[in-house]
Amino acid sequence: MPADIAAKAALDPKGFALANCIRALSIDAVEAAKSGHPGAPMGMADAATALFRDHLKFDASAPDWPDRDRVVLSNGHASMLLYSMLHLTGYADMTLDQLRNFRQLGARTAGHPEYGHAKGIETTTGPLGQGIANAVGMAMAERALAEEFGTDLVDHHTYVFLGDGCLQEGIGQEAISLAGHLGLGKLIVLYDDNQITIDGPTSVSFSDNTAARLEACGWHVIDCDGHDIPEVSKAIAAAKAEVGKPTIIAMKTVIGFGAPNKAGTASAHGSPLGAEEAAAAKAALGWDAEPFDIPTDLAADWHAIGAHGATVRREWEKRLSASPNRAEFARRMARDLPNGYAEAVAKARASLFAAPKNVATRKASQIALEALAPALPELIGGSADLTGSNLTRVPAVDQQFSRQTAGRYIGYGVREFGMAAMMNGINTHGGLIPYGGTFLVFSDYARNAIRLSALMGVGTIYVMTHDSIGLGEDGPTHQPVEHLTSLRAIPNLHTFRPADAVETLECWDIAVRSRGTPSLLALSRQGVPQLRLDETDENLSARGAYVIRAFGDSRDLTILATGTEVSLAVEAAEALAGRGLGVAVVSMPSWELFEAQPDDYRAQVLGTAPRLGVEAASKYGWTRYVDSEDDVIGMDGFGASGPAEALYESFGITRDAIIARAERLLGERV
């Protein structure tokens, strides 16, 4: 064993041997897959050993224990670090065969950790920076639930492994800034400061004083040798003792630690070491076991580490059983809705039919929230500094989440991407339903986190207002055009554009119930009439599309529309009906839900008559429902600055424009 490696081993011989288990499995899995990232797991193995052995509150036999510490691998390319830890500590579904099949189709061990693939994977990571933002959300969820249910039931830490990439990504800074502002003392980051990126040394592009930056953001900063296991453990203990600030432990490490020729170089980052270098690395580390073989004594030690939280977990279960909040806590963690929720929805529907509301759909959203939030104590809201525009604050979700108090309303600041990723972390933590608002045009900033909520299958709710050129004078920089098309392209995302107050309530109801699918509500700034006036118990928006008006005994034309343009379609249909035509108007609040309906229902709604589409957005995608883009009343380019009415007139999205297009489409029949 080389002298420098021997010196590290001497600091904690047993800990070093345990860490070598992680290094060996990571080397073997990447070699077997012929792809992967061995360097980071080899460099972070000592820190992971210190965390799991000396500090982490978990029980591998009960991986869903609500009060476990959370571990987030923000630098998700180092996935073999996490998979190795889960296997070694005894997670039942992380078998040796799963490690042997690293990166292979059908295995739990995907190239980057995927939420839901295996127990112990707390969130999907890979797009750098999102993991730390998820972890900030988890820490906020822990604080909110601890304040609500007490520290007897909720008292755990959130740990994050990250590298330089997460600190370079803008979302990383968004998350770091808010975490420091809120004083999230139970958030502890283990920074793999190996000074290497894919392109070479970090000096190519990165010379920040990271410690000074995080201190300026209100963080507690600790420096340590990442290969000195006792020193890392001491740093974690100091971080746990700092209750008023989040902590970053900057660990000086060597990427590919142990590899004689590749350690400390970019070549150890994203490709196998190669058979010769892998063998040399194991020899340098003093490891002589066969590939994927863990010596019996070390395997037993790791399994004991995986079981050492069982006593703490059983004591917690006793406290839960004796708690007057037991039933409510269990309901929340099971993601079940409260008994009074359906009644609140029914009452809100009845109110709209009794006293119709002609309001902007963003206001209709606030009305819906005012009705539903009191029945949903798990609802936690917020906005990216647009509360007065998004109308996301209501009396039941009003107390500000601050350093002093974990209220139900979070001021995310101008951090749209960070907000979306933090909400995903709140969601994966469990016990809360997060929603957050911004303008629809800024969904571009948040898009990658929206995509990950869809990929993970978590029901984050995005409230996106100012949904078209109808926002008016702020002009084309703020007027979304291509955004609906872009969002509809994301699998497993419900993109809603409700037409009136009733549809808005229905879309909120769907969003709240959809715990496995995120929802995005595109809402208007300008007012619209309530079109649904006949009381019914059915949530018609749940069908995705339905005939909202039918004029005449036959159907000569079908007008398909969404959002604020549905009322324009109704006006045009009434005028065309006056000429003796049979016209059906179809409101389409959700294309995704409509596509999920039975074929016969979709055929009935669409009909066989010629069709027009109407939407104050890009025409792209509408040919799914109409013959060509010539049959769409919509946008061909960007918007302009001016009053909403003038913009609709200028861009030809009007009652008369719909009538004129119908005349061209139907010819002599008009």
XYZ file of C-alpha atoms in Angstrom:
670
model
C 0.000 0.000 0.000
C 1.507 3.370 -1.009
C 2.561 5.569 1.908
C -0.031 8.301 1.272
C -2.878 5.788 1.210
C -1.468 3.917 4.201
C -1.437 7.172 6.181
C -5.160 7.663 5.539
C -5.885 4.040 6.401
C -4.061 4.383 9.716
C -6.412 7.157 10.851
C -9.280 4.654 11.149
C -8.307 1.178 9.919
C -11.753 -0.377 10.292
C -13.478 2.655 8.766
C -11.004 2.610 5.876
C -11.759 -1.057 5.241
C -15.480 -0.304 5.263
C -14.948 2.538 2.795
C -12.968 0.203 0.552
C -16.102 -1.928 0.235
C -17.784 1.043 -1.440
C -14.784 1.713 -3.641
C -14.467 -1.922 -4.742
C -18.153 -2.298 -5.582
C -18.111 0.987 -7.498
C -15.065 -0.063 -9.504
C -16.565 -3.491 -10.234
C -19.992 -2.218 -11.263
C -18.611 0.420 -13.612
C -16.202 -2.094 -15.151
C -19.038 -4.605 -15.655
C -21.269 -1.965 -17.250
C -18.403 -0.625 -19.366
C -19.716 2.846 -18.502
C -20.261 5.032 -15.470
C -18.503 7.330 -13.043
C -16.083 5.567 -10.674
C -14.078 8.585 -9.538
C -16.596 10.339 -7.287
C -17.689 7.215 -5.366
C -14.039 6.351 -4.781
C -13.382 9.869 -3.519
C -16.492 10.163 -1.331
C -16.423 6.658 0.160
C -14.712 7.774 3.380
C -17.253 10.549 4.002
C -20.147 8.178 3.290
C -18.699 5.715 5.786
C -18.423 8.417 8.451
C -22.006 9.514 7.838
C -23.694 6.109 7.730
C -21.627 4.513 10.489
C -21.488 7.362 13.001
C -24.465 9.649 12.418
C -27.232 8.627 10.054
C -30.595 7.857 11.654
C -32.049 5.073 9.536
C -33.131 1.455 9.629
C -32.522 -0.540 6.451
C -35.315 -2.947 7.401
C -37.829 -0.065 7.512
C -36.729 2.191 4.644
C -39.937 4.266 4.658
C -39.756 5.167 8.355
C -41.054 8.761 8.289
C -38.544 10.123 10.808
C -35.454 8.748 9.078
C -32.680 11.086 8.050
C -32.771 11.837 4.322
C -29.692 11.401 2.132
C -29.606 13.136 -1.250
C -26.882 12.398 -3.786
C -27.017 15.708 -5.641
C -24.085 14.731 -7.858
C -26.174 11.846 -9.133
C -23.554 10.600 -11.587
C -21.852 9.127 -8.487
C -24.801 6.733 -8.202
C -22.678 3.724 -7.307
C -21.840 5.437 -4.022
C -25.526 5.351 -3.080
C -26.230 1.909 -4.521
C -23.219 0.476 -2.696
C -24.363 1.985 0.596
C -27.894 0.652 0.186
C -26.635 -2.831 -0.619
C -24.027 -2.950 2.122
C -26.398 -1.739 4.845
C -29.025 -4.319 3.942
C -31.781 -2.674 1.910
C -33.698 -5.731 0.732
C -34.298 -4.586 -2.833
C -30.686 -3.546 -3.505
C -29.271 -6.993 -4.096
C -25.853 -7.897 -5.402
C -27.476 -8.791 -8.722
C -28.712 -5.219 -8.964
C -25.124 -3.989 -8.615
C -23.920 -6.531 -11.163
C -26.504 -5.139 -13.579
C -25.611 -1.496 -13.006
C -26.878 0.683 -15.880
C -28.642 -2.264 -17.537
C -32.220 -2.235 -18.790
C -34.696 -3.222 -16.107
C -32.287 -2.921 -13.173
C -32.983 -0.680 -10.185
C -29.455 0.644 -10.559
C -29.944 3.208 -13.328
C -27.061 5.400 -14.407
C -28.409 8.151 -12.150
C -30.573 7.503 -9.062
C -34.256 7.315 -10.006
C -36.911 7.991 -7.370
C -39.150 4.968 -6.914
C -36.733 2.466 -8.428
C -35.391 1.371 -5.050
C -35.870 2.142 -1.381
C -33.417 4.690 -0.056
C -33.424 6.757 -3.235
C -35.048 9.881 -1.831
C -35.229 11.810 -5.112
C -34.134 11.613 -8.733
C -30.797 13.320 -9.268
C -28.482 13.806 -12.195
C -29.260 17.288 -13.548
C -26.781 19.041 -11.296
C -28.031 21.474 -8.672
C -31.520 20.037 -8.446
C -30.567 17.597 -5.702
C -29.463 20.352 -3.326
C -32.662 22.268 -4.155
C -34.739 19.138 -3.467
C -32.916 18.781 -0.160
C -33.762 22.356 0.814
C -37.409 21.450 0.202
C -37.025 18.355 2.371
C -35.517 20.425 5.161
C -38.399 22.902 4.907
C -40.873 20.011 5.059
C -39.139 18.625 8.147
C -39.357 21.973 9.893
C -43.006 22.517 8.941
C -44.067 19.054 10.107
C -41.992 19.302 13.294
C -43.760 22.543 14.173
C -47.136 20.985 13.459
C -46.678 17.536 15.015
C -43.856 18.145 17.487
C -40.296 16.890 17.624
C -41.400 13.642 19.265
C -42.630 12.612 15.816
C -40.541 14.745 13.451
C -36.882 15.348 14.216
C -34.444 14.401 11.486
C -31.678 15.787 9.300
C -31.259 16.092 5.553
C -27.781 15.265 4.250
C -26.537 16.123 0.775
C -23.534 14.922 -1.184
C -22.592 17.369 -3.925
C -19.710 18.444 -6.099
C -18.484 21.508 -7.900
C -21.106 21.173 -10.630
C -23.988 21.631 -8.201
C -22.329 24.783 -6.897
C -21.787 26.121 -10.405
C -25.371 25.623 -11.561
C -27.562 28.657 -10.970
C -30.221 26.586 -9.232
C -27.629 25.562 -6.654
C -27.159 29.188 -5.665
C -30.939 29.761 -5.600
C -31.300 26.909 -3.116
C -28.267 27.881 -1.050
C -29.474 31.465 -0.737
C -32.958 30.571 0.509
C -31.692 27.854 2.862
C -29.366 30.317 4.526
C -32.075 32.978 4.715
C -34.442 30.548 6.436
C -31.761 29.192 8.773
C -32.387 25.530 7.937
C -30.071 24.122 10.585
C -30.946 20.492 9.911
C -29.571 20.693 6.379
C -25.982 19.415 6.146
C -24.031 19.358 2.884
C -20.966 17.201 2.277
C -19.064 18.946 -0.515
C -16.778 16.715 -2.565
C -14.125 19.337 -3.245
C -11.920 17.320 -5.601
C -11.133 20.231 -7.950
C -11.877 18.181 -11.063
C -14.545 18.576 -13.743
C -15.174 16.708 -16.983
C -13.120 19.281 -18.887
C -10.176 19.025 -16.503
C -9.255 20.953 -13.354
C -11.908 23.265 -11.964
C -9.560 26.161 -12.645
C -10.745 25.945 -16.251
C -13.990 27.647 -15.251
C -14.338 27.945 -11.474
C -12.379 30.064 -9.019
C -15.067 31.018 -6.506
C -14.268 31.348 -2.861
C -16.970 28.837 -1.985
C -16.585 29.219 1.760
C -16.931 33.007 1.588
C -19.934 32.718 -0.726
C -21.814 30.358 1.569
C -20.866 32.295 4.689
C -22.297 35.392 3.005
C -25.511 33.438 2.454
C -25.777 32.609 6.155
C -24.212 29.140 6.151
C -21.958 27.486 8.685
C -18.778 26.380 6.856
C -16.394 23.632 7.991
C -13.243 22.535 6.168
C -11.844 19.046 6.535
C -9.836 16.277 4.905
C -12.408 14.122 3.131
C -10.231 11.020 3.501
C -9.797 11.405 7.269
C -12.843 9.515 8.512
C -12.603 10.662 12.148
C -12.228 14.275 11.002
C -15.261 14.007 8.720
C -17.275 12.450 11.541
C -16.238 15.265 13.878
C -17.299 17.818 11.261
C -20.723 16.196 10.924
C -21.135 16.285 14.707
C -20.302 20.002 14.692
C -22.797 20.558 11.885
C -25.550 18.796 13.846
C -24.806 21.040 16.819
C -25.317 24.206 14.689
C -29.090 24.544 14.945
C -29.451 28.040 13.494
C -27.678 27.651 10.159
C -27.345 25.075 7.409
C -23.831 23.659 7.204
C -21.522 22.857 4.339
C -18.569 20.591 5.075
C -15.966 21.303 2.404
C -14.037 18.061 2.107
C -10.765 18.064 0.241
C -10.831 14.794 -1.669
C -9.063 13.026 -4.500
C -11.249 11.838 -7.358
C -10.578 8.175 -8.062
C -8.790 7.820 -4.700
C -6.478 4.809 -4.861
C -6.078 4.575 -8.641
C -2.309 4.894 -9.240
C -2.483 6.621 -12.626
C -5.961 8.176 -12.786
C -6.536 9.476 -9.268
C -6.845 13.242 -9.239
C -7.487 13.446 -12.988
C -10.529 14.022 -15.196
C -10.058 10.556 -16.709
C -11.407 9.069 -13.466
C -14.637 11.023 -13.741
C -16.907 9.510 -16.365
C -15.489 6.259 -17.705
C -14.329 2.897 -16.363
C -10.833 2.718 -14.954
C -10.026 -0.179 -17.251
C -9.063 -3.671 -16.119
C -5.399 -2.877 -15.526
C -6.015 0.360 -13.585
C -8.862 -1.239 -11.630
C -6.592 -4.053 -10.487
C -3.843 -1.598 -9.613
C -6.275 0.565 -7.623
C -7.463 -2.401 -5.590
C -3.877 -3.427 -4.908
C -2.999 0.081 -3.781
C -5.986 0.053 -1.421
C -5.036 -3.351 -0.019
C -8.132 -5.003 -1.464
C -7.713 -8.559 -2.702
C -11.282 -9.892 -2.829
C -12.842 -11.089 -6.069
C -15.110 -8.716 -8.017
C -18.410 -8.051 -6.214
C -17.193 -10.087 -3.224
C -17.290 -8.435 0.202
C -15.335 -10.221 2.965
C -17.650 -11.781 5.536
C -16.492 -9.686 8.488
C -16.889 -6.410 6.612
C -20.292 -7.441 5.253
C -21.399 -8.190 8.825
C -20.159 -4.829 10.030
C -22.086 -3.023 7.289
C -25.265 -4.954 8.036
C -24.913 -4.012 11.690
C -24.674 -0.352 10.636
C -27.885 -0.799 8.644
C -29.645 -2.181 11.701
C -28.362 0.185 14.397
C -31.329 2.518 13.989
C -33.888 -0.196 14.687
C -34.079 0.588 18.394
C -34.555 4.309 17.770
C -37.183 3.504 15.166
C -39.124 1.235 17.564
C -39.019 3.910 20.262
C -40.406 6.382 17.727
C -43.206 3.951 16.834
C -44.167 3.777 20.513
C -44.356 7.563 20.669
C -46.478 7.596 17.539
C -48.860 5.000 18.973
C -49.322 7.114 22.096
C -49.696 10.409 20.238
C -53.110 12.076 19.930
C -51.961 13.043 16.416
C -51.359 9.442 15.386
C -54.249 9.120 12.935
C -53.636 12.479 11.259
C -49.892 11.856 10.969
C -50.491 8.422 9.444
C -53.009 9.857 6.977
C -50.614 12.544 5.874
C -47.749 10.110 5.362
C -50.033 7.765 3.432
C -50.931 10.705 1.140
C -54.644 10.122 1.773
C -57.016 13.070 1.566
C -58.986 14.100 4.674
C -62.608 13.090 5.119
C -63.884 16.644 4.796
C -62.179 17.350 1.504
C -64.894 16.031 -0.854
C -67.486 17.986 1.085
C -65.414 21.182 0.660
C -65.265 20.628 -3.111
C -69.014 20.035 -3.321
C -69.739 23.158 -1.296
C -67.440 25.251 -3.512
C -69.153 23.931 -6.663
C -72.592 24.701 -5.286
C -71.465 28.225 -4.438
C -70.339 28.882 -8.020
C -73.609 27.658 -9.476
C -75.618 29.654 -6.947
C -73.666 32.854 -7.609
C -71.692 32.675 -10.896
C -68.318 34.415 -10.954
C -67.198 36.398 -13.980
C -63.537 36.699 -13.062
C -60.065 36.037 -14.373
C -59.144 32.399 -13.932
C -56.258 33.454 -11.666
C -58.903 34.968 -9.387
C -61.024 31.842 -9.786
C -57.967 29.895 -8.630
C -57.764 32.012 -5.487
C -61.493 31.474 -4.891
C -60.950 27.721 -5.235
C -58.005 27.836 -2.835
C -60.019 29.804 -0.293
C -62.609 27.037 -0.346
C -60.293 24.007 -0.366
C -57.313 25.031 1.768
C -59.139 24.922 5.127
C -59.944 21.260 4.438
C -56.329 20.482 3.450
C -53.938 21.110 6.346
C -51.166 19.505 4.276
C -51.352 22.240 1.642
C -48.272 24.480 1.675
C -48.147 27.329 -0.830
C -45.895 30.027 -2.134
C -44.846 32.180 -5.036
C -41.666 33.270 -6.765
C -42.145 36.892 -5.674
C -45.457 37.293 -7.534
C -48.012 36.670 -4.802
C -50.145 39.685 -5.670
C -50.262 38.624 -9.315
C -50.536 34.868 -8.901
C -53.159 35.221 -6.124
C -51.725 32.205 -4.351
C -52.189 33.487 -0.803
C -55.436 32.774 1.037
C -56.400 33.020 4.728
C -55.783 29.321 5.476
C -52.371 29.444 3.758
C -51.167 32.796 4.948
C -48.591 32.569 7.728
C -45.146 33.290 6.302
C -42.537 30.543 6.437
C -39.614 32.290 8.080
C -36.525 31.686 10.159
C -38.708 31.943 13.258
C -41.902 30.178 12.157
C -42.632 27.378 9.702
C -45.771 28.898 8.212
C -47.813 27.499 5.350
C -46.781 30.182 2.848
C -43.252 30.270 1.408
C -41.729 33.361 -0.143
C -39.405 31.719 -2.660
C -38.081 35.018 -3.978
C -37.236 35.442 -7.647
C -36.161 31.811 -7.927
C -38.571 30.020 -10.285
C -36.314 27.023 -10.975
C -35.357 26.725 -7.328
C -39.000 26.967 -6.250
C -40.032 24.131 -8.544
C -37.206 21.867 -7.381
C -37.758 22.712 -3.711
C -41.441 21.822 -4.097
C -40.373 18.470 -5.531
C -38.289 17.933 -2.398
C -41.234 18.839 -0.173
C -43.263 16.306 -2.116
C -40.810 13.427 -1.932
C -40.318 14.078 1.782
C -43.987 13.307 2.374
C -46.710 14.783 4.546
C -47.323 17.965 2.555
C -48.806 19.014 -0.795
C -46.830 21.961 -2.219
C -48.039 24.496 -4.756
C -46.200 27.531 -6.047
C -46.884 30.357 -8.440
C -45.180 32.357 -11.144
C -46.014 33.595 -14.649
C -46.507 30.964 -17.351
C -43.734 32.499 -19.429
C -41.293 31.674 -16.612
C -42.146 27.989 -16.807
C -39.094 27.975 -19.082
C -36.921 28.759 -16.063
C -38.582 25.980 -14.056
C -38.980 23.488 -16.878
C -36.309 20.977 -15.902
C -37.743 20.663 -12.401
C -41.260 20.362 -13.838
C -39.914 17.579 -16.037
C -38.391 15.810 -13.031
C -41.632 16.002 -11.044
C -43.306 14.272 -14.005
C -40.474 11.751 -14.298
C -40.582 10.950 -10.571
C -44.371 10.820 -10.486
C -44.901 13.329 -7.671
C -47.935 15.603 -7.517
C -46.342 19.046 -7.346
C -48.821 21.772 -8.294
C -47.644 24.678 -10.455
C -49.850 27.791 -10.535
C -48.882 29.670 -13.706
C -50.781 32.895 -14.318
C -50.717 35.505 -17.121
C -51.211 32.696 -19.591
C -51.330 34.482 -22.971
C -51.110 37.771 -24.842
C -54.092 38.635 -22.667
C -51.725 39.856 -19.957
C -51.390 42.952 -22.116
C -49.045 45.845 -21.600
C -46.038 43.970 -20.189
C -45.415 42.917 -23.756
C -43.887 39.946 -25.571
C -41.168 39.226 -22.993
C -43.932 38.258 -20.589
C -46.479 36.829 -23.019
C -46.212 33.044 -23.348
C -46.668 31.702 -26.854
C -44.886 28.359 -27.244
C -45.121 27.360 -23.590
C -48.342 25.353 -23.632
C -47.044 23.276 -26.532
C -43.765 22.711 -24.727
C -45.458 21.687 -21.499
C -47.939 19.377 -23.216
C -44.952 17.519 -24.640
C -43.829 16.421 -21.147
C -45.107 12.898 -20.348
C -47.083 12.481 -17.108
C -47.797 16.183 -16.661
C -51.344 17.508 -16.450
C -51.334 20.883 -18.203
C -54.636 22.627 -17.463
C -56.020 25.743 -19.133
C -59.463 26.218 -17.598
C -62.148 28.319 -19.295
C -63.999 29.714 -16.276
C -64.420 29.569 -12.515
C -66.079 26.136 -12.536
C -63.357 24.538 -14.641
C -60.703 26.180 -12.476
C -62.183 24.602 -9.359
C -62.400 21.260 -11.138
C -58.766 21.476 -12.228
C -57.685 22.270 -8.671
C -59.628 19.227 -7.468
C -57.892 17.014 -10.032
C -54.497 18.437 -9.088
C -55.022 17.815 -5.377
C -56.117 14.229 -6.009
C -53.289 13.481 -8.456
C -50.526 12.459 -6.080
C -48.660 10.565 -8.808
C -48.824 13.230 -11.509
C -47.808 16.893 -11.298
C -50.290 19.518 -12.435
C -49.781 22.907 -14.047
C -52.618 25.432 -14.106
C -52.323 28.062 -16.851
C -54.495 30.945 -15.668
C -55.587 34.238 -17.157
C -55.056 37.817 -16.088
C -58.153 39.053 -17.923
C -61.693 38.312 -16.801
C -63.938 35.699 -18.417
C -67.631 34.888 -17.992
C -68.693 31.779 -16.124
C -69.891 29.507 -18.916
C -70.948 26.561 -16.780
C -74.252 27.574 -15.230
C -76.214 24.315 -14.938
C -75.384 22.535 -11.710
C -73.921 19.056 -12.024
C -71.958 16.833 -9.687
C -69.620 15.555 -12.416
C -66.143 16.980 -12.783
C -66.258 17.450 -16.552
C -62.691 18.741 -16.672
C -61.562 15.287 -15.537
C -62.545 14.084 -19.024
C -60.056 16.538 -20.495
C -62.539 17.885 -23.040
C -66.301 18.006 -23.364
C -69.039 19.757 -25.312
C -69.734 22.925 -23.360
C -72.292 24.316 -25.849
C -74.255 22.749 -28.713
C -76.348 24.858 -31.079
C -78.784 23.307 -33.557
C -80.052 19.786 -34.095
C -77.091 18.670 -36.182
C -73.368 19.322 -36.146
C -71.942 21.188 -39.116
C -68.896 22.552 -37.295
C -66.942 21.846 -34.113
C -64.968 24.628 -32.467
C -62.290 23.425 -30.055
C -60.888 25.950 -27.594
C -59.113 26.315 -24.254
C -59.039 28.902 -21.501
C -60.224 32.415 -22.179
C -60.848 31.623 -25.847
C -63.712 29.260 -25.020
C -65.988 32.249 -24.407
C -64.964 33.684 -27.807
C -65.794 30.345 -29.400
C -69.216 30.353 -27.753
C -69.936 33.865 -29.047
C -68.912 32.864 -32.574
C -70.958 29.662 -32.399
C -74.055 31.604 -31.367
C -73.639 33.895 -34.363
C -73.123 30.958 -36.732
C -76.151 29.206 -35.273
C -78.163 32.308 -36.177
C -77.348 31.477 -39.786
C -78.858 28.030 -39.408
C -75.674 26.057 -38.709
C -75.318 23.352 -36.102
C -72.215 24.187 -34.056
C -70.666 22.437 -31.081
C -68.140 24.173 -28.846
C -65.688 21.875 -27.086
C -63.788 23.126 -24.064
C -60.430 21.335 -23.716
C -58.951 22.130 -20.300
C -56.526 19.179 -20.475
C -55.299 17.492 -23.635
C -53.595 14.802 -21.556
C -56.763 13.751 -19.769
C -58.717 13.836 -23.013
C -56.224 11.507 -24.678
C -56.680 9.092 -21.774
C -60.437 8.775 -22.407
C -61.991 5.801 -24.240
C -61.983 5.983 -28.018
C -65.759 6.184 -28.266
C -65.922 9.164 -25.906
C -63.230 11.051 -27.813
C -64.957 10.323 -31.113
C -68.266 11.564 -29.705
C -66.739 14.835 -28.471
C -64.734 15.563 -31.611
C -67.498 14.536 -33.990
C -67.136 14.066 -37.729
C -67.855 17.633 -38.832
C -65.046 20.036 -39.847
C -63.144 21.482 -36.884
C -61.518 24.737 -35.887
C -59.093 25.229 -32.994
C -58.879 28.439 -30.987
C -56.086 29.229 -28.515
C -54.110 32.425 -27.939
C -50.846 30.509 -28.178
C -48.732 28.679 -30.730
C -50.671 26.697 -33.317
C -48.087 23.939 -33.111
C -49.606 20.660 -31.957
C -53.193 21.487 -32.831
C -53.071 19.332 -35.966
C -53.708 16.444 -33.573
C -57.316 17.656 -33.611
C -57.728 19.726 -36.802
C -56.694 19.108 -40.400
C -54.045 21.810 -40.672
C -52.722 24.881 -38.915
C -54.877 26.911 -41.306
C -57.761 25.657 -39.162
C -56.323 27.190 -35.981
C -56.983 30.691 -34.665
C -53.802 31.324 -32.719
C -50.331 32.851 -32.685
C -47.756 32.601 -35.474
C -45.134 34.703 -33.706
C -44.532 36.650 -30.518
C -46.915 39.134 -28.938
C -46.694 42.895 -28.456
C -47.223 45.521 -25.788
C -50.708 46.969 -25.492
C -54.103 46.495 -23.874
C -55.399 42.938 -24.061
C -58.390 43.821 -26.192
C -56.210 45.578 -28.754
C -53.796 42.649 -28.864
C -56.547 40.097 -29.505
C -57.855 42.301 -32.290
C -54.402 42.840 -33.756
C -53.516 39.154 -33.793
C -56.900 38.076 -35.113
C -58.139 36.107 -32.118
C -61.710 37.393 -32.016
C -65.294 36.307 -32.430
C -65.363 37.737 -35.954
C -62.097 36.038 -36.900
C -63.535 32.680 -35.842
C -66.662 33.334 -37.896
C -64.582 34.307 -40.945
C -62.467 31.174 -40.662
C -65.618 29.054 -40.360
C -66.973 30.670 -43.512
C -63.834 29.715 -45.430
C -63.865 26.201 -44.009
C -67.536 25.494 -44.682
C -67.878 27.423 -47.912
C -71.382 27.283 -49.355
C -72.866 25.854 -46.164
C -72.511 29.192 -44.358
